[in-house]
Amino acid sequence: MMATVMQERESTLEQFARFAERAAGNGQAWLHPMRRTAITRFAELGFPTTRHEDWKFTNVALIAQTAFALAQEGLNQPARRDLDAFLFPGLQRNLLVFVNGRYAPRLSSLELPDGVLISSLAHALAAHRDLVEQHLGRYVDFQGDAFASLNTAFIEDGAFVFVPKGTILEAPVHLLYVSTATPAPVMTHPRNLIVTGEDSQATVVEDYVSLDEDVSFSNGVTEAVVGQNGILSHYLIERESVRAFNVSTLRIQQGRSSNVTSHSVLLGGALVRNNVHPVMSGEGGECLVNGLFLATGRQHMDNYMRVEHRSPHCASRQFYNGILDGFSHGVFQGRIIVHKDAQKTDAKQTNRNLLLSEDAQI
């Protein structure tokens, strides 16, 4: 097993070398130092094991041992009608569709108010470099988290959402990540950057679906920056096939008196890890973290919450519920970290679960 894991790590490093050479010629050379630092750190860390405190209930050996390749551009593009079952009424005004990790403009639709920027990250890396460079990679811990390191090393595409000061984005932004049939198991590393200015409001839905039953691995990272008095609602929906692996990380940086809600619904996947890490860095911030996970068969769903209070007079609430059947496993790990200067902190955490089978475990 160890030899297999080492072989796959070497394969990942070889894929990065080819990826970096290709990326250097597409106008993203300025990202190379960050990518290089991230892949070096991944090589040092390796995939986590159950000996790591944050992963003691989740074994990722199946991910580490599978020969995943980067998805090829343009492979198995679906028709718009193939996505109808995954679309929500009222959420099609600002729809960004990504097929096997890459933006698909012909399947997407945008209606942008003045000043609002919504695009693929690949486009924003060139067209809005100054704005992206201020925030990309500044918040997520890719030095200490192997999956965040891997995502950062392979930054290429995802969504970019910018809502300027004083703007209310009335229509939610729906980011639909679609996995299709592939000749061999593929991995994708979606990277999303959400920046909302002072006194602004926005809602973003991050949605992962499968059009087939093939083995796939999605390793997504979202960095969200919320300005003073800003309001952001973020929804994560994971409804991929039961042969899919999904690791998602949401890192939120909150300004003074900002208000953030995070809602997660986990339904699919063979192994799913949902990381939510809000940091209230400005005084008077509020954060609500909700989650629901439903597992059956031999699904494994791991929810890891890390809520940081860095400033005074901030409030946080966590409410997570799980329903498990069959031989499924569920995990909830919640940490509330109160820094020295975070006086008058108000924090609460609740987890309730329902086991429908004698063989299910939480």
Tab-separated table of C-alpha atoms in Angstrom, residues 208 237-244 246 265-272 294-295 299-301:
chain	number	residue	atom	x	y	z
A	208	TYR	CA	-21.186	19.405	-7.587
A	237	ILE	CA	-24.434	21.135	-2.493
A	238	GLU	CA	-22.662	17.825	-3.128
A	239	ARG	CA	-24.753	15.319	-5.115
A	240	GLU	CA	-22.233	13.378	-7.160
A	241	SER	CA	-22.266	9.642	-7.930
A	242	VAL	CA	-21.566	7.132	-5.179
A	243	ARG	CA	-18.181	6.400	-6.825
A	244	ALA	CA	-16.996	9.997	-6.623
A	246	ASN	CA	-15.009	15.077	-3.084
A	265	VAL	CA	-25.934	19.699	1.997
A	266	LEU	CA	-24.079	16.434	1.342
A	267	LEU	CA	-25.975	13.724	-0.546
A	268	GLY	CA	-23.623	11.838	-2.883
A	269	GLY	CA	-20.068	10.616	-3.104
A	270	ALA	CA	-18.161	7.567	-1.895
A	271	LEU	CA	-15.962	9.704	0.361
A	272	VAL	CA	-16.755	13.356	1.052
A	294	LEU	CA	-27.479	12.075	4.362
A	295	ALA	CA	-25.487	8.884	3.826
A	299	GLN	CA	-20.752	6.295	1.931
A	300	HIS	CA	-18.402	8.208	4.215
A	301	MET	CA	-19.125	11.888	4.952
